[in-house]
Amino acid sequence: MKLLITGACGHIGSYITENIHLIKKIKEVILIDNFNTQRYHSIFNLKKGVKFTFLKLDLSTQPLNKIKKVNYVIHCASLTNAEGSFKIKKEMFKNNLNCMKNIINYCKKNKSKLIHISSTSVYGKQANIVNEDDNHLLKPQSPYAEIKLIEEKLLINSKNKIIYNTFRFGTIAGVSKGIRFHTAINKFCLDVALNKSVKIYKTAFNQYRPYLSLKDAFKVFKFCIEKEFFKNEIFNVLSGNYTVQQIINMIKKYKKNIRIKFVSNKIMNQLSYKVDDFKLRKEGIALKSSISKDIQETLGLFNNINNK
Ligand SMILES: NC(=O)c1ccc[n+]([C@@H]2O[C@H](COP(=O)([O-])OP(=O)(O)OC[C@H]3O[C@@H](n4cnc5c(N)ncnc54)[C@H](O)[C@@H]3O)[C@@H](O)[C@H]2O)c1
Protein backbone atom coordinates (compact mmCIF):
# COMPACT_ATOMS: atom_id res chain seq x y z
CA MET A 1 0.00 0.00 0.00
CA LYS A 2 1.11 3.56 -0.74
CA LEU A 3 0.98 6.61 1.51
CA LEU A 4 1.48 10.30 0.74
CA ILE A 5 2.61 12.54 3.61
CA THR A 6 2.41 16.29 2.96
CA GLY A 7 4.43 18.65 5.16
CA ALA A 8 6.75 15.69 5.72
CA CYS A 9 9.59 17.81 7.11
CA GLY A 10 7.41 19.30 9.85
CA HIS A 11 7.05 18.30 13.48
CA ILE A 12 4.26 15.78 12.97
CA GLY A 13 5.15 14.77 9.38
CA SER A 14 8.73 13.90 10.33
CA TYR A 15 7.54 11.78 13.26
CA ILE A 16 5.21 9.81 10.97
CA THR A 17 8.00 9.38 8.39
CA GLU A 18 10.43 8.14 11.03
CA ASN A 19 7.96 5.57 12.37
CA ILE A 20 6.09 4.54 9.26
CA HIS A 21 7.79 1.11 9.17
CA LEU A 22 5.61 0.27 12.19
CA ILE A 23 2.58 0.23 9.90
CA LYS A 24 3.43 -2.98 8.11
CA LYS A 25 1.05 -2.64 5.19
CA ILE A 26 2.70 0.59 4.02
CA LYS A 27 5.44 -0.35 1.55
CA GLU A 28 5.85 2.93 -0.32
CA VAL A 29 5.77 6.52 0.92
CA ILE A 30 5.79 9.77 -1.05
CA LEU A 31 6.97 12.73 1.01
CA ILE A 32 6.11 16.30 0.03
CA ASP A 33 7.44 19.53 1.52
CA ASN A 34 8.44 22.92 0.12
CA PHE A 35 11.43 23.17 2.54
CA ASN A 36 10.18 26.63 3.51
CA THR A 37 11.22 26.03 7.08
CA GLN A 38 14.62 24.60 6.04
CA ARG A 39 14.16 21.34 7.93
CA TYR A 40 16.21 19.25 5.49
CA HIS A 41 17.41 17.12 8.44
CA SER A 42 13.91 15.66 8.74
CA ILE A 43 14.62 13.39 5.79
CA PHE A 44 18.19 12.43 6.72
CA ASN A 45 18.93 8.72 7.27
CA LEU A 46 15.46 7.31 6.79
CA LYS A 47 15.13 3.66 7.75
CA LYS A 48 15.42 0.96 5.12
CA GLY A 49 12.52 -1.36 4.37
CA VAL A 50 10.07 1.25 3.07
CA LYS A 51 10.48 2.85 -0.35
CA PHE A 52 10.60 6.64 0.10
CA THR A 53 10.32 9.27 -2.64
CA PHE A 54 10.75 12.94 -1.76
CA LEU A 55 9.14 15.70 -3.85
CA LYS A 56 10.03 19.31 -3.18
CA LEU A 57 6.93 21.14 -4.24
CA ASP A 58 4.65 23.92 -3.13
CA LEU A 59 1.31 22.29 -2.55
CA SER A 60 -0.48 25.64 -2.62
CA THR A 61 0.47 26.32 -6.25
CA GLN A 62 1.61 23.10 -7.92
CA PRO A 63 -0.86 20.47 -9.08
CA LEU A 64 -0.37 16.83 -8.13
CA ASN A 65 -1.38 15.26 -11.43
CA LYS A 66 2.02 13.59 -11.87
CA ILE A 67 1.62 11.65 -8.63
CA LYS A 68 0.10 8.24 -9.27
CA LYS A 69 -2.67 6.95 -7.05
CA VAL A 70 -1.82 6.42 -3.38
CA ASN A 71 -4.08 4.56 -0.95
CA TYR A 72 -3.79 7.06 1.91
CA VAL A 73 -2.86 10.69 2.41
CA ILE A 74 -1.85 12.25 5.73
CA HIS A 75 -2.06 15.99 5.16
CA CYS A 76 0.31 17.99 7.39
CA ALA A 77 1.41 20.79 5.03
CA SER A 78 0.38 24.09 6.59
CA LEU A 79 1.62 27.31 8.02
CA THR A 80 1.09 26.47 11.66
CA ASN A 81 1.97 29.28 14.04
CA ALA A 82 -1.38 30.21 15.60
CA GLU A 83 0.01 33.11 17.57
CA GLY A 84 1.94 34.47 14.58
CA SER A 85 -1.08 34.06 12.29
CA PHE A 86 -2.44 37.55 13.06
CA LYS A 87 0.53 39.07 11.25
CA ILE A 88 0.42 36.80 8.19
CA LYS A 89 -3.32 36.29 7.98
CA LYS A 90 -3.60 36.71 4.19
CA GLU A 91 -0.61 34.52 3.44
CA MET A 92 -1.82 31.83 5.81
CA PHE A 93 -5.33 31.78 4.34
CA LYS A 94 -3.91 31.49 0.82
CA ASN A 95 -1.29 28.85 1.61
CA ASN A 96 -3.33 26.58 3.85
CA LEU A 97 -6.59 26.69 1.94
CA ASN A 98 -4.93 26.20 -1.45
CA CYS A 99 -2.97 23.22 -0.06
CA MET A 100 -6.21 21.79 1.31
CA LYS A 101 -8.11 22.23 -1.97
CA ASN A 102 -5.27 20.66 -3.92
CA ILE A 103 -5.28 17.62 -1.62
CA ILE A 104 -9.07 17.28 -1.70
CA ASN A 105 -9.00 17.29 -5.51
CA TYR A 106 -6.21 14.72 -5.57
CA CYS A 107 -8.05 12.43 -3.13
CA LYS A 108 -11.33 12.74 -5.04
CA LYS A 109 -9.67 11.94 -8.34
CA ASN A 110 -7.65 8.99 -7.02
CA LYS A 111 -10.05 7.70 -4.37
CA SER A 112 -7.27 8.10 -1.79
CA LYS A 113 -8.36 8.04 1.85
CA LEU A 114 -7.51 11.29 3.60
CA ILE A 115 -6.42 12.02 7.16
CA HIS A 116 -6.97 15.72 7.78
CA ILE A 117 -5.51 17.37 10.88
CA SER A 118 -7.55 20.15 12.39
CA SER A 119 -7.05 21.64 15.83
CA THR A 120 -8.88 21.88 19.13
CA SER A 121 -8.23 25.62 18.84
CA VAL A 122 -11.48 25.79 16.84
CA TYR A 123 -13.15 25.78 20.28
CA GLY A 124 -12.83 29.03 22.14
CA LYS A 125 -15.60 29.57 24.64
CA GLN A 126 -15.84 28.98 28.35
CA ALA A 127 -17.12 25.45 28.91
CA ASN A 128 -16.64 22.62 31.35
CA ILE A 129 -16.15 20.16 28.54
CA VAL A 130 -16.63 20.38 24.77
CA ASN A 131 -17.36 17.63 22.28
CA GLU A 132 -17.60 17.41 18.52
CA ASP A 133 -21.36 18.13 18.48
CA ASP A 134 -21.05 21.39 20.42
CA ASN A 135 -21.17 23.62 17.36
CA HIS A 136 -22.27 26.56 19.51
CA LEU A 137 -18.85 26.38 21.25
CA LEU A 138 -16.91 26.81 18.03
CA LYS A 139 -15.21 30.17 18.27
CA PRO A 140 -11.78 30.33 16.63
CA GLN A 141 -9.55 32.85 18.38
CA SER A 142 -6.95 33.24 15.63
CA PRO A 143 -6.76 33.28 11.81
CA TYR A 144 -5.04 29.87 12.10
CA ALA A 145 -8.08 28.39 13.86
CA GLU A 146 -10.52 30.16 11.50
CA ILE A 147 -8.77 28.42 8.60
CA LYS A 148 -9.02 25.04 10.32
CA LEU A 149 -12.79 25.46 10.54
CA ILE A 150 -13.00 26.38 6.85
CA GLU A 151 -10.91 23.29 5.97
CA GLU A 152 -13.33 21.13 7.96
CA LYS A 153 -16.26 22.64 6.06
CA LEU A 154 -14.60 22.04 2.69
CA LEU A 155 -14.48 18.35 3.59
CA ILE A 156 -18.04 18.25 4.89
CA ASN A 157 -19.18 19.80 1.61
CA SER A 158 -17.32 17.09 -0.33
CA LYS A 159 -18.29 14.21 1.91
CA ASN A 160 -20.09 12.26 -0.80
CA LYS A 161 -17.03 12.32 -3.02
CA ILE A 162 -14.20 11.66 -0.60
CA ILE A 163 -13.28 9.24 2.21
CA TYR A 164 -11.69 10.95 5.19
CA ASN A 165 -11.40 11.69 8.91
CA THR A 166 -10.85 15.11 10.42
CA PHE A 167 -8.91 14.94 13.67
CA ARG A 168 -8.97 17.94 15.96
CA PHE A 169 -5.56 17.58 17.62
CA GLY A 170 -4.68 19.07 20.98
CA THR A 171 -1.37 20.93 21.22
CA ILE A 172 1.41 18.49 20.39
CA ALA A 173 4.10 17.48 22.89
CA GLY A 174 7.07 15.25 22.18
CA VAL A 175 10.27 14.94 20.20
CA SER A 176 10.56 14.49 16.44
CA LYS A 177 13.33 15.05 13.90
CA GLY A 178 11.49 18.16 12.67
CA ILE A 179 10.58 19.39 16.16
CA ARG A 180 9.52 23.03 16.53
CA PHE A 181 9.35 25.11 19.65
CA HIS A 182 6.51 27.53 18.99
CA THR A 183 3.74 25.72 20.86
CA ALA A 184 3.20 25.75 24.61
CA ILE A 185 5.01 22.75 26.08
CA ASN A 186 7.97 22.74 23.69
CA LYS A 187 8.45 26.49 24.09
CA PHE A 188 8.42 26.16 27.89
CA CYS A 189 10.98 23.33 27.70
CA LEU A 190 13.26 25.38 25.44
CA ASP A 191 13.14 28.40 27.76
CA VAL A 192 13.78 26.26 30.82
CA ALA A 193 16.68 24.46 29.13
CA LEU A 194 18.28 27.78 28.20
CA ASN A 195 17.66 29.10 31.71
CA LYS A 196 15.37 31.85 30.45
CA SER A 197 12.19 32.82 32.24
CA VAL A 198 9.11 31.04 30.95
CA LYS A 199 6.56 33.50 29.56
CA ILE A 200 3.04 32.55 30.53
CA TYR A 201 -0.14 34.35 29.58
CA LYS A 202 -1.71 35.70 32.75
CA THR A 203 -5.16 34.47 31.88
CA ALA A 204 -4.00 30.99 30.93
CA PHE A 205 -2.28 29.78 34.10
CA ASN A 206 -5.30 28.01 35.55
CA GLN A 207 -7.16 27.34 32.33
CA TYR A 208 -7.51 23.87 30.91
CA ARG A 209 -6.26 23.07 27.42
CA PRO A 210 -5.98 19.75 25.57
CA TYR A 211 -2.50 18.31 24.84
CA LEU A 212 -1.55 15.42 22.59
CA SER A 213 1.59 13.32 22.71
CA LEU A 214 3.17 12.68 19.31
CA LYS A 215 3.14 9.00 20.27
CA ASP A 216 -0.65 9.08 20.60
CA ALA A 217 -1.00 11.06 17.36
CA PHE A 218 0.91 8.31 15.55
CA LYS A 219 -1.27 5.67 17.22
CA VAL A 220 -4.30 7.35 15.64
CA PHE A 221 -2.75 7.32 12.14
CA LYS A 222 -1.78 3.66 12.59
CA PHE A 223 -5.28 2.78 13.80
CA CYS A 224 -6.94 4.42 10.76
CA ILE A 225 -4.69 2.71 8.23
CA GLU A 226 -4.58 -0.73 9.84
CA LYS A 227 -8.30 -0.91 10.62
CA GLU A 228 -9.47 1.04 7.55
CA PHE A 229 -11.10 3.41 10.01
CA PHE A 230 -12.49 6.25 7.90
CA LYS A 231 -15.83 7.71 8.91
CA ASN A 232 -16.17 11.07 7.14
CA GLU A 233 -16.47 12.61 10.57
CA ILE A 234 -14.70 14.87 13.04
CA PHE A 235 -12.94 13.49 16.14
CA ASN A 236 -11.23 15.25 19.03
CA VAL A 237 -7.81 13.75 19.80
CA LEU A 238 -5.86 14.32 23.01
CA SER A 239 -3.73 12.60 25.61
CA GLY A 240 -5.10 14.80 28.39
CA ASN A 241 -6.47 18.17 29.48
CA TYR A 242 -4.11 20.14 31.70
CA THR A 243 -3.74 23.65 33.06
CA VAL A 244 -0.50 25.53 32.36
CA GLN A 245 0.21 25.26 36.07
CA GLN A 246 -0.01 21.47 35.84
CA ILE A 247 2.36 21.51 32.84
CA ILE A 248 4.83 23.69 34.76
CA ASN A 249 4.67 21.25 37.66
CA MET A 250 5.52 18.40 35.28
CA ILE A 251 8.54 20.38 34.03
CA LYS A 252 9.60 21.03 37.64
CA LYS A 253 9.97 17.28 38.16
CA TYR A 254 12.97 17.41 35.81
CA LYS A 255 14.22 20.96 36.34
CA LYS A 256 13.74 22.46 39.78
CA ASN A 257 14.43 26.17 39.43
CA ILE A 258 12.06 27.68 36.93
CA ARG A 259 11.48 31.42 36.57
CA ILE A 260 8.03 32.45 35.38
CA LYS A 261 7.12 35.78 33.81
CA PHE A 262 3.43 36.57 33.36
CA VAL A 263 2.55 38.41 30.14
CA SER A 264 -0.66 39.36 28.34
CA ASN A 265 -1.61 38.26 24.84
CA LYS A 266 -4.68 38.58 22.70
CA ILE A 267 -4.85 34.97 21.59
CA MET A 268 -5.05 33.62 25.12
CA ASN A 269 -8.09 35.55 26.26
CA GLN A 270 -10.21 32.54 25.44
CA LEU A 271 -11.68 30.94 28.52
CA SER A 272 -11.08 27.58 30.09
CA TYR A 273 -12.31 24.40 28.44
CA LYS A 274 -11.62 20.70 28.59
CA VAL A 275 -12.01 18.70 25.41
CA ASP A 276 -13.86 15.40 25.39
CA ASP A 277 -12.41 12.54 23.31
CA PHE A 278 -15.04 9.92 24.12
CA LYS A 279 -16.19 9.73 20.46
CA LEU A 280 -12.77 8.41 19.38
CA ARG A 281 -12.12 6.29 22.47
CA LYS A 282 -15.38 4.41 22.01
CA GLU A 283 -14.04 3.21 18.66
CA GLY A 284 -11.54 1.12 20.64
CA ILE A 285 -8.44 3.30 20.65
CA ALA A 286 -6.82 4.12 23.99
CA LEU A 287 -4.66 7.24 24.07
CA LYS A 288 -2.67 7.39 27.26
CA SER A 289 0.88 8.42 26.46
CA SER A 290 2.51 10.43 29.19
CA ILE A 291 2.96 14.16 28.53
CA SER A 292 5.39 14.17 31.45
CA LYS A 293 7.57 11.64 29.59
CA ASP A 294 7.44 13.84 26.47
CA ILE A 295 8.62 16.77 28.59
CA GLN A 296 11.48 14.67 29.98
CA GLU A 297 12.53 13.69 26.44
CA THR A 298 12.29 17.27 25.16
CA LEU A 299 14.38 18.61 28.04
CA GLY A 300 16.77 15.71 27.42
CA LEU A 301 17.61 17.17 23.98
CA PHE A 302 19.44 19.95 25.85
CA ASN A 303 21.19 17.70 28.38
CA ASN A 304 24.65 19.14 27.85
CA ILE A 305 23.59 22.78 27.83
CA ASN A 306 24.59 24.29 31.15
CA ASN A 307 23.28 27.85 30.89
CA LYS A 308 23.43 29.73 34.19
N1 LIG B 1 1.94 20.95 16.32
C1 LIG B 1 0.77 21.09 16.93
O1 LIG B 1 0.72 21.37 18.15
C2 LIG B 1 -0.52 20.90 16.17
C3 LIG B 1 -1.72 20.85 16.89
C4 LIG B 1 -2.93 20.70 16.18
C5 LIG B 1 -2.93 20.59 14.80
N2 LIG B 1 -1.74 20.64 14.13
C6 LIG B 1 -1.78 20.54 12.66
O2 LIG B 1 -1.03 19.43 12.22
C7 LIG B 1 -0.46 19.70 10.94
C8 LIG B 1 1.05 19.51 11.00
O3 LIG B 1 1.57 20.36 12.01
P1 LIG B 1 3.12 20.44 12.40
O4 LIG B 1 3.20 20.79 13.84
O5 LIG B 1 3.82 19.26 11.89
O6 LIG B 1 3.54 21.74 11.57
P2 LIG B 1 4.98 22.19 11.06
O7 LIG B 1 4.90 23.66 10.89
O8 LIG B 1 6.04 21.64 11.92
O9 LIG B 1 5.09 21.49 9.62
C9 LIG B 1 4.36 21.89 8.50
C10 LIG B 1 5.17 21.54 7.27
O10 LIG B 1 4.40 21.90 6.11
C11 LIG B 1 5.27 22.44 5.14
N3 LIG B 1 4.49 23.29 4.25
C12 LIG B 1 3.81 24.42 4.56
N4 LIG B 1 3.23 24.93 3.46
C13 LIG B 1 3.53 24.10 2.43
C14 LIG B 1 3.25 24.12 1.05
N5 LIG B 1 2.54 25.11 0.51
N6 LIG B 1 3.73 23.13 0.26
C15 LIG B 1 4.49 22.13 0.80
N7 LIG B 1 4.81 22.06 2.11
C16 LIG B 1 4.34 23.05 2.92
C17 LIG B 1 6.32 23.21 5.94
O11 LIG B 1 7.53 23.40 5.21
C18 LIG B 1 6.51 22.31 7.16
O12 LIG B 1 7.60 21.40 6.99
C19 LIG B 1 -0.88 21.13 10.59
O13 LIG B 1 -2.06 21.12 9.84
C20 LIG B 1 -1.15 21.74 11.95
O14 LIG B 1 -2.05 22.83 11.87
C21 LIG B 1 -0.54 20.78 14.77
Coordinates of N, CA and C and ligand atoms in Angstrom, one line a residue, residues 7 9-13 32-37 39 57-60 75-80 95 99 117-119 144 148 169-172 178 180 183, ligand 1:
G7 N 3.8 18.0 4.0 CA 4.4 18.6 5.2 C 5.3 17.7 5.9
C9 N 8.4 17.4 6.3 CA 9.6 17.8 7.1 C 9.2 18.4 8.4
G10 N 7.9 18.6 8.6 CA 7.4 19.3 9.8 C 7.5 18.4 11.1
H11 N 7.0 19.0 12.2 CA 7.1 18.3 13.5 C 6.3 17.0 13.4
I12 N 5.1 17.0 13.0 CA 4.3 15.8 13.0 C 4.7 14.9 11.8
G13 N 4.8 15.5 10.6 CA 5.2 14.8 9.4 C 6.4 14.0 9.5
I32 N 6.1 15.0 0.7 CA 6.1 16.3 0.0 C 6.4 17.4 1.1
D33 N 7.3 18.3 0.7 CA 7.4 19.5 1.5 C 8.0 20.6 0.6
N34 N 7.8 21.9 0.9 CA 8.4 22.9 0.1 C 9.7 23.4 0.7
F35 N 10.2 22.8 1.8 CA 11.4 23.2 2.5 C 11.4 24.6 3.0
N36 N 10.2 25.2 3.1 CA 10.2 26.6 3.5 C 10.8 26.9 4.9
T37 N 10.7 25.8 5.7 CA 11.2 26.0 7.1 C 12.6 25.4 7.2
R39 N 13.9 22.5 7.1 CA 14.2 21.3 7.9 C 14.6 20.1 7.1
L57 N 7.9 20.3 -3.5 CA 6.9 21.1 -4.2 C 6.0 22.0 -3.3
D58 N 5.6 23.1 -3.9 CA 4.6 23.9 -3.1 C 3.2 23.5 -3.4
L59 N 2.6 22.9 -2.4 CA 1.3 22.3 -2.5 C 0.2 23.4 -2.8
S60 N 0.5 24.6 -2.5 CA -0.5 25.6 -2.6 C -0.5 26.1 -4.1
H75 N -2.3 14.6 5.6 CA -2.1 16.0 5.2 C -1.6 16.9 6.3
C76 N -0.3 17.2 6.3 CA 0.3 18.0 7.4 C 0.8 19.3 6.9
A77 N 0.8 19.6 5.6 CA 1.4 20.8 5.0 C 0.5 22.0 5.4
S78 N 1.1 22.9 6.1 CA 0.4 24.1 6.6 C 1.4 25.1 7.1
L79 N 1.0 26.4 7.1 CA 1.6 27.3 8.0 C 0.9 27.1 9.4
T80 N 1.7 27.0 10.4 CA 1.1 26.5 11.7 C 1.2 27.3 12.9
N95 N -2.1 30.1 1.6 CA -1.3 28.8 1.6 C -2.1 27.6 2.1
C99 N -3.5 24.6 -0.3 CA -3.0 23.2 -0.1 C -4.1 22.2 0.1
I117 N -5.8 17.0 9.5 CA -5.5 17.4 10.9 C -6.0 18.8 11.1
S118 N -7.1 18.8 11.9 CA -7.5 20.1 12.4 C -7.0 20.4 13.8
S119 N -7.6 21.3 14.5 CA -7.1 21.6 15.8 C -8.2 21.9 16.8
Y144 N -5.4 31.3 12.2 CA -5.0 29.9 12.1 C -6.2 29.0 12.4
K148 N -8.7 26.5 10.0 CA -9.0 25.0 10.3 C -10.5 24.7 10.2
F169 N -6.7 17.9 16.7 CA -5.6 17.6 17.6 C -5.4 18.6 18.7
G170 N -5.1 18.2 19.9 CA -4.7 19.1 21.0 C -3.3 19.5 20.7
T171 N -2.7 20.4 21.5 CA -1.4 20.9 21.2 C -0.4 19.8 21.4
I172 N 0.5 19.6 20.4 CA 1.4 18.5 20.4 C 2.6 18.6 21.4
G178 N 11.8 16.8 13.1 CA 11.5 18.2 12.7 C 10.9 19.0 13.8
R180 N 9.5 21.6 16.5 CA 9.5 23.0 16.5 C 9.2 23.4 18.0
T183 N 5.0 26.0 20.1 CA 3.7 25.7 20.9 C 4.1 25.5 22.3
Ligands
LIG1 N1 1.9 20.9 16.3 C1 0.8 21.1 16.9 O1 0.7 21.4 18.1 C2 -0.5 20.9 16.2 C3 -1.7 20.8 16.9 C4 -2.9 20.7 16.2 C5 -2.9 20.6 14.8 N2 -1.7 20.6 14.1 C6 -1.8 20.5 12.7 O2 -1.0 19.4 12.2 C7 -0.5 19.7 10.9 C8 1.1 19.5 11.0 O3 1.6 20.4 12.0 P1 3.1 20.4 12.4 O4 3.2 20.8 13.8 O5 3.8 19.3 11.9 O6 3.5 21.7 11.6 P2 5.0 22.2 11.1 O7 4.9 23.7 10.9 O8 6.0 21.6 11.9 O9 5.1 21.5 9.6 C9 4.4 21.9 8.5 C10 5.2 21.5 7.3 O10 4.4 21.9 6.1 C11 5.3 22.4 5.1 N3 4.5 23.3 4.2 C12 3.8 24.4 4.6 N4 3.2 24.9 3.5 C13 3.5 24.1 2.4 C14 3.2 24.1 1.1 N5 2.5 25.1 0.5 N6 3.7 23.1 0.3 C15 4.5 22.1 0.8 N7 4.8 22.1 2.1 C16 4.3 23.1 2.9 C17 6.3 23.2 5.9 O11 7.5 23.4 5.2 C18 6.5 22.3 7.2 O12 7.6 21.4 7.0 C19 -0.9 21.1 10.6 O13 -2.1 21.1 9.8 C20 -1.2 21.7 12.0 O14 -2.0 22.8 11.9 C21 -0.5 20.8 14.8

